Coordinates of N, CA and C in Angstrom, one line a residue:
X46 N -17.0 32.2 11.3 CA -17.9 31.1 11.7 C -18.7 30.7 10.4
X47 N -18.9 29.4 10.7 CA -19.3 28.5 9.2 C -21.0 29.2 9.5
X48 N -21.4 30.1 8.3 CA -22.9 29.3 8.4 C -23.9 28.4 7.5
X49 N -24.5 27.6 8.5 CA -24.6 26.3 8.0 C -25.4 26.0 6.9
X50 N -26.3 27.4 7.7 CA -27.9 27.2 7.0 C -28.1 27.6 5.5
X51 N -27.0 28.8 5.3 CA -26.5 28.8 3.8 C -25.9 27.7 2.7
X52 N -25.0 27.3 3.9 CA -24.0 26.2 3.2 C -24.9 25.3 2.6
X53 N -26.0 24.7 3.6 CA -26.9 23.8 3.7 C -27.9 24.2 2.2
X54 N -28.7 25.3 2.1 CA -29.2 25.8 1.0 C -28.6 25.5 -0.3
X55 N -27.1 26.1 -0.4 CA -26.0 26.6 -1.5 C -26.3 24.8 -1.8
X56 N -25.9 23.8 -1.3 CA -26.1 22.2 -0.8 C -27.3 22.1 -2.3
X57 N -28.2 22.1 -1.6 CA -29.6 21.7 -2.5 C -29.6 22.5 -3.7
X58 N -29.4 24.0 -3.9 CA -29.6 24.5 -5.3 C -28.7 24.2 -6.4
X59 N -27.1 24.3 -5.8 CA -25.9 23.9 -6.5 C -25.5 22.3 -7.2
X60 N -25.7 21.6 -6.2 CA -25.8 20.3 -6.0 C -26.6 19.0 -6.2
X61 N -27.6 19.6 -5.6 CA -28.7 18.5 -5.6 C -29.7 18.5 -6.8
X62 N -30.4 19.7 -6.9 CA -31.6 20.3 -7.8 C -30.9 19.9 -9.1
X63 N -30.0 20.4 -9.6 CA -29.1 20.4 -11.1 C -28.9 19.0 -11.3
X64 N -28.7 17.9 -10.1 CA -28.8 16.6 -10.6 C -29.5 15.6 -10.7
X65 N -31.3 16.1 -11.2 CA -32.0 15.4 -11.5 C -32.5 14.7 -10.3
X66 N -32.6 15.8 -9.2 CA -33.0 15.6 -7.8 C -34.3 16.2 -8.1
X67 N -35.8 15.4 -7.9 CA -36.6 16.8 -8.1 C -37.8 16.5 -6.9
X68 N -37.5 15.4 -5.7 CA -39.1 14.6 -5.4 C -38.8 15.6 -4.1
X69 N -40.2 16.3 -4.0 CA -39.9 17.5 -2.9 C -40.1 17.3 -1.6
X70 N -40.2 16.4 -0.9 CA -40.3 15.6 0.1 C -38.6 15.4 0.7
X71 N -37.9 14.6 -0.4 CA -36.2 14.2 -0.3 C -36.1 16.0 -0.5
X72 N -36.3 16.9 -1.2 CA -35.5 18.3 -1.1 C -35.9 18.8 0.4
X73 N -36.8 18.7 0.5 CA -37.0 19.0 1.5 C -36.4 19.0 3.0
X74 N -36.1 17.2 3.1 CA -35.5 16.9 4.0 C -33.6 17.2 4.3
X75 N -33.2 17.2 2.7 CA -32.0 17.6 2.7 C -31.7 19.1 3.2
X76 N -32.6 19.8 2.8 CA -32.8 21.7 3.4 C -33.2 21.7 4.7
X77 N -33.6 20.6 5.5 CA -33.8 20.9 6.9 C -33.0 20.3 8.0
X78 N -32.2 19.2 7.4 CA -31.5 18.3 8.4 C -30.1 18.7 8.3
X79 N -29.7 19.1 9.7 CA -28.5 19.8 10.1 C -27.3 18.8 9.6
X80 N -26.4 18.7 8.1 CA -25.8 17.4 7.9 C -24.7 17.6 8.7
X81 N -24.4 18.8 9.2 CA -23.0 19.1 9.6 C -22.9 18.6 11.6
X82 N -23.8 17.9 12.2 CA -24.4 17.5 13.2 C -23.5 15.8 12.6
X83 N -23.6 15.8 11.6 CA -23.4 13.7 11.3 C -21.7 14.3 11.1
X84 N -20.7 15.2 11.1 CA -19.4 15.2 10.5 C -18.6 15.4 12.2
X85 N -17.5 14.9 12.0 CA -16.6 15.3 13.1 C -16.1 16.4 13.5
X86 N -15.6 16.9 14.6 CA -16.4 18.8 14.8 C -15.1 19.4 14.0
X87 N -14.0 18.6 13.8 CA -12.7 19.2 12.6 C -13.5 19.6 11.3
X88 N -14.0 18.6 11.0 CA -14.5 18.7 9.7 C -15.7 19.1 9.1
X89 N -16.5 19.7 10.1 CA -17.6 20.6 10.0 C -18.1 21.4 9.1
X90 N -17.0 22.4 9.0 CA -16.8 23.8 7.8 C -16.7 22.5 7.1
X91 N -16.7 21.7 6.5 CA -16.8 21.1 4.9 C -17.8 20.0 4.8
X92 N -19.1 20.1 6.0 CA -19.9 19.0 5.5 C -21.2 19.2 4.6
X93 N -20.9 20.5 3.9 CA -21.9 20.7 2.7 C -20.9 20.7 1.2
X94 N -19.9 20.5 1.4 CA -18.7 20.3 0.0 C -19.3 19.0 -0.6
X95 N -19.3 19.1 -1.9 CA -19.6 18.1 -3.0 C -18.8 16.7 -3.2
X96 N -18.0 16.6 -1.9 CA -17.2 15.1 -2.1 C -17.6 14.2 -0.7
X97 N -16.9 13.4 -1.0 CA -17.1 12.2 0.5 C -16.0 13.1 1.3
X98 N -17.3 12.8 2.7 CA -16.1 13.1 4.1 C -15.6 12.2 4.8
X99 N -14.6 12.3 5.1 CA -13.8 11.1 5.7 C -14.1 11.2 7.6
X100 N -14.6 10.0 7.8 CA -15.4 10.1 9.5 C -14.5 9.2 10.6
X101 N -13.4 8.9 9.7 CA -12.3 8.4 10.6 C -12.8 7.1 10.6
X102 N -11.2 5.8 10.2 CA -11.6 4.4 10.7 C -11.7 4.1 9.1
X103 N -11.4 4.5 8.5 CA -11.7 4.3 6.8 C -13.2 4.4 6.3
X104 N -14.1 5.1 7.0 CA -15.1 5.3 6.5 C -15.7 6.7 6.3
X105 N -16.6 6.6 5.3 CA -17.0 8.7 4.9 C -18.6 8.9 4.5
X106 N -18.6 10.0 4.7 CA -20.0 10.3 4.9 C -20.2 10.6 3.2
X107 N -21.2 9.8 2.7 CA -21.1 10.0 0.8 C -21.5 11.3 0.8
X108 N -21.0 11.5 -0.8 CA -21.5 12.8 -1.4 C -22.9 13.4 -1.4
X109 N -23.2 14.2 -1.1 CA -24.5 14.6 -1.3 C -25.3 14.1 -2.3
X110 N -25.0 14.7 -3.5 CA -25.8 14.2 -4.5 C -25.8 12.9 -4.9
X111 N -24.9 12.0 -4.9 CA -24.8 10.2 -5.0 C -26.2 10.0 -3.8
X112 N -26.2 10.7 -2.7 CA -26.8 9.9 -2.0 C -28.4 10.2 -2.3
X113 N -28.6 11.8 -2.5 CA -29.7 12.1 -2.8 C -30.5 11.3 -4.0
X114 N -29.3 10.7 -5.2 CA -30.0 10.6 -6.1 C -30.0 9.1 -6.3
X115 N -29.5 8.2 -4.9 CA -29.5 7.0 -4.4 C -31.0 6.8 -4.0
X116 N -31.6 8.0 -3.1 CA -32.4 8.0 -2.2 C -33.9 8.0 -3.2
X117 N -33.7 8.6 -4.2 CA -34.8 9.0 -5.0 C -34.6 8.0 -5.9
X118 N -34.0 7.1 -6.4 CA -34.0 5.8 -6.9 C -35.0 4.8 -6.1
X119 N -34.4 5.2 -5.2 CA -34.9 3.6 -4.2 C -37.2 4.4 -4.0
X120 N -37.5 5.4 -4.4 CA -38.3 6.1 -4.4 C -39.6 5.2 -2.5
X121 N -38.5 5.6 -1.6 CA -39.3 5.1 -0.7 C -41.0 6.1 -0.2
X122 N -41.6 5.7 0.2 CA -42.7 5.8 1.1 C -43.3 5.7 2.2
X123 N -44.2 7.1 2.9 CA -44.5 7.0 3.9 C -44.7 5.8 4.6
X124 N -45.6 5.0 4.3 CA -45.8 3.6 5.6 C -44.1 3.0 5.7
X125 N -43.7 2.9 4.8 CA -42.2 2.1 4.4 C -41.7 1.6 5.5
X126 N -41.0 0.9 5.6 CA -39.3 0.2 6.6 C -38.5 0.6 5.6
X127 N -37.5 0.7 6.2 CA -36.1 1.5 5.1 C -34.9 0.5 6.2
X128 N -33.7 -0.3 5.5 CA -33.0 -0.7 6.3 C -31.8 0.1 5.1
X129 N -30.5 1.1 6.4 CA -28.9 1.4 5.6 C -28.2 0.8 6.2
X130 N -27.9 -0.1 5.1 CA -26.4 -1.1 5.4 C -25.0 -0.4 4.9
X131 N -24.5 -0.3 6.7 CA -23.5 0.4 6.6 C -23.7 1.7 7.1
X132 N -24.3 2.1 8.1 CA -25.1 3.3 8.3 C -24.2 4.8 8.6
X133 N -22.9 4.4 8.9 CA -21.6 5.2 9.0 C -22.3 6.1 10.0
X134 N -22.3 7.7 9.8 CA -22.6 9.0 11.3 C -24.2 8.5 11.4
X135 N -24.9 8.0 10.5 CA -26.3 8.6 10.6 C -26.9 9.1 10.2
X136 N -26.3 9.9 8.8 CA -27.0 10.8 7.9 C -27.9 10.3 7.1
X137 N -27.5 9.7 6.4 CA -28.6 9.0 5.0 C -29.7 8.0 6.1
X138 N -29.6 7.4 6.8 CA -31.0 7.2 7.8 C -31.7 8.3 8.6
X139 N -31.0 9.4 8.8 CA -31.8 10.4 8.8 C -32.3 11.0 8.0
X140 N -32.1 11.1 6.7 CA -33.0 11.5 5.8 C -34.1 10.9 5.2
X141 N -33.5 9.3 5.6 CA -35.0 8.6 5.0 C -35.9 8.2 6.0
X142 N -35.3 9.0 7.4 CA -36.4 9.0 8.8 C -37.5 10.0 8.1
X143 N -37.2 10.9 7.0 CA -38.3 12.2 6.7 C -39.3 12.0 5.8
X144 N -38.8 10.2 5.2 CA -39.5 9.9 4.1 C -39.9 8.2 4.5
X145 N -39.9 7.9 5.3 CA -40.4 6.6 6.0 C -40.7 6.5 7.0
X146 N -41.8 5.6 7.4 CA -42.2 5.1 8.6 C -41.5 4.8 9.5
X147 N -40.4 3.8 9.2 CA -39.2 3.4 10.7 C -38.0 2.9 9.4
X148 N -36.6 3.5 10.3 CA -35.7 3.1 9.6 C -34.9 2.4 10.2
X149 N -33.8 1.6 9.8 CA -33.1 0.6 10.9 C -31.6 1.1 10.1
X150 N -30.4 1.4 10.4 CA -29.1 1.4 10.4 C -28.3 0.4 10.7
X151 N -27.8 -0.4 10.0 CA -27.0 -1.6 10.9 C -25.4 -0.7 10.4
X152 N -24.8 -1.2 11.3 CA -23.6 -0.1 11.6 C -22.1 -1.0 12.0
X153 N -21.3 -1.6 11.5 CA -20.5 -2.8 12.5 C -19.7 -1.6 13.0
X154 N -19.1 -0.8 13.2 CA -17.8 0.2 13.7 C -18.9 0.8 15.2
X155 N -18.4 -0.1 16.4 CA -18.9 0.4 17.8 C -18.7 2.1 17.9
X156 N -18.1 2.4 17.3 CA -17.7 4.3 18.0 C -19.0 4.6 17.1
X157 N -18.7 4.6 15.2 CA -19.7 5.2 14.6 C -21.0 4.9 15.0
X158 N -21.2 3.5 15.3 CA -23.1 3.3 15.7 C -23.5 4.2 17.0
X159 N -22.6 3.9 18.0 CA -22.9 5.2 19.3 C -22.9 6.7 19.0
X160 N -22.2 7.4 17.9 CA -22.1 8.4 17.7 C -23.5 9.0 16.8
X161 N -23.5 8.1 15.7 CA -25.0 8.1 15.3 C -26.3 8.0 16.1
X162 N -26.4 7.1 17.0 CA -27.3 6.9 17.8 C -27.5 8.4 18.6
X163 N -26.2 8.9 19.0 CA -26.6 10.0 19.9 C -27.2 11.4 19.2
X164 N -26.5 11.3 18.0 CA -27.3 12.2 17.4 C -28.1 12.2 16.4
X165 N -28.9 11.3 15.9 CA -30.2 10.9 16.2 C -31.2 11.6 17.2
X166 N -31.0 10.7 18.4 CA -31.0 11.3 20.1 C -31.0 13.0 19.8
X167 N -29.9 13.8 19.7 CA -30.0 14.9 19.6 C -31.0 15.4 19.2
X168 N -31.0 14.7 17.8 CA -32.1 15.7 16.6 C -33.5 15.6 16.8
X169 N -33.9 14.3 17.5 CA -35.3 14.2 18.2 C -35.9 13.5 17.3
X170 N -34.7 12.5 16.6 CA -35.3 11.5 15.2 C -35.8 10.1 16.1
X171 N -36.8 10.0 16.2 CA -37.4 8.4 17.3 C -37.7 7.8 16.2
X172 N -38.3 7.8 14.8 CA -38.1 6.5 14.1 C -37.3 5.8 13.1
X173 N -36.0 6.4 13.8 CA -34.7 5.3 13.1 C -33.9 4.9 14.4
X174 N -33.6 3.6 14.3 CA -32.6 2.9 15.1 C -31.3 2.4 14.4
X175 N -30.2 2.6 15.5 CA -29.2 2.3 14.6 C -28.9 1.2 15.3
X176 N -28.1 -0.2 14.4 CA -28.3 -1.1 15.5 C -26.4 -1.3 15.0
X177 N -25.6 -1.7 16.4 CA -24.3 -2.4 16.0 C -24.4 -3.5 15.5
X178 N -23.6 -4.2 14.4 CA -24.0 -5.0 14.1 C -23.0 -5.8 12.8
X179 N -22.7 -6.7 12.5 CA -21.8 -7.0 10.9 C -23.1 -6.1 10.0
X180 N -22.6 -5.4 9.3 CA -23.5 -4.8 8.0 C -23.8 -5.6 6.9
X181 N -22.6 -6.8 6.7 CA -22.8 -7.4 5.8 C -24.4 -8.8 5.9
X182 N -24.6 -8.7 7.3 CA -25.3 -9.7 7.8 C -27.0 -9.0 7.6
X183 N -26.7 -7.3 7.2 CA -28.3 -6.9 7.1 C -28.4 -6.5 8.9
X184 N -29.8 -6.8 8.5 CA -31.0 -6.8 10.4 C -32.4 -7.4 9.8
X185 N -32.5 -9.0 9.8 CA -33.2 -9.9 9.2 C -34.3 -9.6 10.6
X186 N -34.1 -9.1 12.0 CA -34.8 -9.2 12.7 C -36.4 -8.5 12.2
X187 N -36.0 -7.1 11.6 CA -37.5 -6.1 11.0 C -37.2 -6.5 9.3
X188 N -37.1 -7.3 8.9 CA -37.1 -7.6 7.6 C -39.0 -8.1 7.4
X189 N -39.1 -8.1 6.1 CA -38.7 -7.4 5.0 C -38.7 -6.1 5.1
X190 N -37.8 -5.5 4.3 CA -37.9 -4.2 3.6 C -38.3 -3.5 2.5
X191 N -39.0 -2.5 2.6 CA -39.3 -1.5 1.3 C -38.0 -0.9 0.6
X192 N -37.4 -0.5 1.3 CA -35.9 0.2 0.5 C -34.7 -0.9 1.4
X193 N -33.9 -0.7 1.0 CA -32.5 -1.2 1.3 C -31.3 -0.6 0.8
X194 N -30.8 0.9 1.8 CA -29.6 1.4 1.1 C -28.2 1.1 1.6
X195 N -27.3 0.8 0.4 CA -26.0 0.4 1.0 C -25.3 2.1 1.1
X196 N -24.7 2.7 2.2 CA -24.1 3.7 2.3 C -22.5 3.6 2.1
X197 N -22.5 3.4 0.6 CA -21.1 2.8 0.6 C -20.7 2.0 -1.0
X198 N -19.9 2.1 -1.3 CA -20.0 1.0 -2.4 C -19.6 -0.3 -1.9
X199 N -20.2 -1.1 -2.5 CA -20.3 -2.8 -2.2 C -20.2 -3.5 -4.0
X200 N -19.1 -4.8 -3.9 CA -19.1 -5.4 -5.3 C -20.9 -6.0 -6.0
X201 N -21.1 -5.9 -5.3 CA -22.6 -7.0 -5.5 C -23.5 -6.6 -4.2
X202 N -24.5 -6.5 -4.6 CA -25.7 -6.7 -3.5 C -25.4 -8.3 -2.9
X203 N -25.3 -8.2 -1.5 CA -25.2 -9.9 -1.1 C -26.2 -10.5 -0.9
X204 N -26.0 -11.4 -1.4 CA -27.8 -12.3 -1.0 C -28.3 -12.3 0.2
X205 N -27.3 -12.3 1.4 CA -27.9 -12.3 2.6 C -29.0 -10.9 2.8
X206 N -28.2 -9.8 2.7 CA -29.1 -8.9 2.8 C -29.9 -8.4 1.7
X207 N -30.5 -9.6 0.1 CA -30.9 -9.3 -1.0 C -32.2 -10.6 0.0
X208 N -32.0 -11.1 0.4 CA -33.2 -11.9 1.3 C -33.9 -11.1 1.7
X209 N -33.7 -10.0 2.5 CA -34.2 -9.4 3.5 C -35.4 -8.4 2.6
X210 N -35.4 -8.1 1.3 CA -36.0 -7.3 0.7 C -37.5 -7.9 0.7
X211 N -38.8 -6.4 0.7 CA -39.5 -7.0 0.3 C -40.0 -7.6 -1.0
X212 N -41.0 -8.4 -1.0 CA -41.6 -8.1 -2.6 C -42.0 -6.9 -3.2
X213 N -41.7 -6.2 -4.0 CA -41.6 -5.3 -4.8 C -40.7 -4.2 -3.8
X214 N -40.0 -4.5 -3.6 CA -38.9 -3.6 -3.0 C -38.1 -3.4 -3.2
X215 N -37.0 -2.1 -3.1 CA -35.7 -1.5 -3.8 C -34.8 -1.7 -2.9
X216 N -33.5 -2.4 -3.7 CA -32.2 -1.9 -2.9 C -31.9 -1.1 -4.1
X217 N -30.9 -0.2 -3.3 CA -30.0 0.7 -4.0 C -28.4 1.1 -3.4
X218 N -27.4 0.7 -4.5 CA -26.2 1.0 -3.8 C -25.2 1.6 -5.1
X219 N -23.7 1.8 -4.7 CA -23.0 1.9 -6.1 C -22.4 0.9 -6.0
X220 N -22.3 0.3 -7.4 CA -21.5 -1.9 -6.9 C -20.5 -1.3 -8.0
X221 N -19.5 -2.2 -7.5 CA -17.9 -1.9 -8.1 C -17.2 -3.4 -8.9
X222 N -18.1 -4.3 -8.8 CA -18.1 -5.5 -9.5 C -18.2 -5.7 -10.8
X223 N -17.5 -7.1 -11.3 CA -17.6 -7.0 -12.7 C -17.2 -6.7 -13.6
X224 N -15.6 -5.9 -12.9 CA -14.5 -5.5 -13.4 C -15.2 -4.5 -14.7
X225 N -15.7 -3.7 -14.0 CA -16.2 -2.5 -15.1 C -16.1 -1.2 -14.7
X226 N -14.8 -1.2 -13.2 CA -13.7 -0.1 -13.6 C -14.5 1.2 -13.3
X227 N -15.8 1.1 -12.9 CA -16.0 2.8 -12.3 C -17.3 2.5 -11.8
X228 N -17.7 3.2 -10.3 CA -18.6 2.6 -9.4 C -19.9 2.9 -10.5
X229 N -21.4 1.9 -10.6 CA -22.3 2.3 -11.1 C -23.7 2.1 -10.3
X230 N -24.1 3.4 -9.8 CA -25.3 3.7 -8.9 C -26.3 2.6 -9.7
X231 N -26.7 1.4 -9.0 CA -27.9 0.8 -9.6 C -29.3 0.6 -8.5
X232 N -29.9 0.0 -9.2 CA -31.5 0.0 -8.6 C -31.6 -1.8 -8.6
X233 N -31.8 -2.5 -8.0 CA -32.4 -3.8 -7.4 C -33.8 -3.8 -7.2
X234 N -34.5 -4.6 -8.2 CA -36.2 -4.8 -7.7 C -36.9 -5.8 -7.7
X235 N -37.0 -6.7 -6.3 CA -37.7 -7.6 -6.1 C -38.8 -7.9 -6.7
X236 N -39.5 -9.1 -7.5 CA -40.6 -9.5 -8.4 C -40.6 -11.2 -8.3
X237 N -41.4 -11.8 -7.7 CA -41.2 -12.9 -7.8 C -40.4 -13.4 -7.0
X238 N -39.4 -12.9 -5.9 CA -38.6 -13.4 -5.6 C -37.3 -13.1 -5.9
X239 N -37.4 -12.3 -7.0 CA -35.6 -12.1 -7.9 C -35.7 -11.2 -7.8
X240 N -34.4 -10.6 -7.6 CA -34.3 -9.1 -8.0 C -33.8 -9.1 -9.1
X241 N -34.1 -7.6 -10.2 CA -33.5 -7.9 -10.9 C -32.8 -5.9 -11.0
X242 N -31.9 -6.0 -11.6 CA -31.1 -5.2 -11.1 C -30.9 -4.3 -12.3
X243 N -30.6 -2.3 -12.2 CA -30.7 -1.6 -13.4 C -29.9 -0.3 -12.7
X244 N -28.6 -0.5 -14.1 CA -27.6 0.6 -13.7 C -28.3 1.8 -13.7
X245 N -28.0 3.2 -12.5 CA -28.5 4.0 -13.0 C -28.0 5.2 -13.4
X246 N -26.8 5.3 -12.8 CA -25.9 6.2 -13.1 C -24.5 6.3 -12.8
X247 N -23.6 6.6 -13.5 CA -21.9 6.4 -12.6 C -21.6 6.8 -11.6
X248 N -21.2 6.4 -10.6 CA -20.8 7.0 -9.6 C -19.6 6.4 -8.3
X249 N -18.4 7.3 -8.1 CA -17.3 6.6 -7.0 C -17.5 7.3 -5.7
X250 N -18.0 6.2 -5.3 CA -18.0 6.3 -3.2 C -17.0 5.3 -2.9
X251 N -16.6 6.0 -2.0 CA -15.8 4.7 -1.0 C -16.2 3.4 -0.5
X252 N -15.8 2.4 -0.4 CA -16.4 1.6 -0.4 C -16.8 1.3 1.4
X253 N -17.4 0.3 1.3 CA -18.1 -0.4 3.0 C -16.7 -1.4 3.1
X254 N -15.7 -1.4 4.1 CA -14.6 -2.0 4.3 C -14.7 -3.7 4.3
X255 N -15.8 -3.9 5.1 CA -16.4 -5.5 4.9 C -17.0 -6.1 4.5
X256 N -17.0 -5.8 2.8 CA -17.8 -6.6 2.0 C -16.7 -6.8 1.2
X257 N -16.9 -8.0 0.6 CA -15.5 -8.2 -0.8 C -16.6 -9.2 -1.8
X258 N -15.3 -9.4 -2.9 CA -16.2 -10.0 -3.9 C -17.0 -11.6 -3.2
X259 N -16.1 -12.1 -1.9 CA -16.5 -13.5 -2.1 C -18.1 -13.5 -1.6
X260 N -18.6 -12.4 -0.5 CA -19.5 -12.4 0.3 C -20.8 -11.9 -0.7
X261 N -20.7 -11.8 -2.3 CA -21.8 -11.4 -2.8 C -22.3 -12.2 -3.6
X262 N -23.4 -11.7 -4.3 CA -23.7 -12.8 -6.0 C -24.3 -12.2 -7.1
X263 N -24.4 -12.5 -8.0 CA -24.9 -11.1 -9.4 C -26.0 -11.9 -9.3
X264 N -27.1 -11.5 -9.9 CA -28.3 -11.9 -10.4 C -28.2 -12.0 -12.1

C-alpha cells in the first residue's frame, strides 16, 4: 500500500523546494492537500511522480513543480479571486483555494468538472467553484481577476480571457506560440490595460485541447 503522506512529503523536498519554490504558504498547501484524491484510483500510486498524469479524455494533471512554480509566479493573495482555465481533477484550484479568497475553475470536459466538484465536496474546500463551461471563454461572470492560471499549455494567452484580468493582475501559463519549439512558463501583468508579458522559465505540459493558434493574440 502506497503511503501518501510520505510520497506527498518526498513531493515537496525532492521536487518542489530544489526548484526555487520557497513562498511558505504555497509549501505549505502542497504538504497538506491530498493530490492523490485529484488522480484516477488506477493511477494513484503515481500521483506524487515528477511528470504529468494522464486523467483520461486527453487531459493530465501538470507536473508538480511546473505548477508550483506557475503558482508562485502568479504570487496570489489572501483577499484575491483566482480564476484556472482548464481546471482538469481540481488540483491546482485547490491549492490556490489555500492561498485565495474564492477560486473559480472553468472546466469544459462534463465528467472532469463533476469529478472535481465532488472532490472539492469531499475535501471540505467551500471557496472554489468549478463551473462547466468552454475554458477558452474564461467565467467573465466573477471577473476581474487577481491571478488567472491556465492548467495546461495554451499558444497565447486569449484576449477573451486576457479581458477578464484585473488591473495589476497575473495570468500565468506555459504558451507554446511563436514557433519557439519548447513550452515557456511566462507571467502576464496587467498595467494600464495591457498586459505585458515575461518568460519565466522552460517548461512542457500538455496542452488544453481547445485552444489553437487562431483563438489567441500576442501582445
Amino acid at each position: 500500500m502506497t503511503d501518501f503522506a510520505a510520497a506527498r512529503a518526498n513531493m515537496v523536498e525532492s521536487q518542489v523546494r530544489p526548484n526555487k519554490v520557497t513562498d511558505p504558504a504555497l509549501i505549505r498547501a502542497l504538504a497538506t492537500l491530498p493530490r492523490e484524491q485529484f488522480v484516477p484510483g488506477e493511477r494513484r500510486p503515481l500521483a506524487y511522480v515528477d511528470e504529468d498524469l494522464p486523467l483520461g479524455g486527453g487531459r493530465y494533471l501538470m507536473e508538480p513543480m511546473v505548477l508550483a512554480r506557475l503558482i508562485q509566479t502568479a504570487a496570489p493573495e489572501a483577499g484575491g479571486i483566482a480564476l484556472v482555465v482548464g481546471s482538469g481533477a481540481g488540483y491546482a484550484a485547490a491549492v490556490l483555494s489555500r492561498l485565495c479568497e474564492t477560486v473559480i475553475g472553468v472546466e469544459s470536459d462534463a465528467a472532469l468538472a463533476g469529478r472535481a466538484a465532488a472532490t472539492l465536496t469531499d475535501l471540505g474546500i467551500d471557496n472554489a467553484l468549478i463551473v462547466e463551461g468552454p475554458a477558452s471563454a474564461g467565467y467573465p461572470k466573477q471577473a476581474p481577476y487577481d491571478v488567472i492560471l491556465f492548467d495546461g499549455a495554451v499558444p497565447d494567452f486569449p484576449e477573451t480571457v486576457a479581458a477578464q484580468c484585473a488591473e495589476g493582475g497575473r495570468m500565468v501559463g506555459v504558451l507554446t506560440g511563436g514557433g519557439v519549439g519548447v513550452g515557456r512558463a511566462t507571467v502576464g501583468t496587467k498595467f494600464g490595460g495591457v498586459i505585458s508579458k515575461r518568460p519565466v522559465f522552460d517548461a512542457n505540459v500538455p496542452a488544453l485541447p481547445e485552444f489553437t493558434e487562431a483563438g489567441v493574440f500576442s501582445f
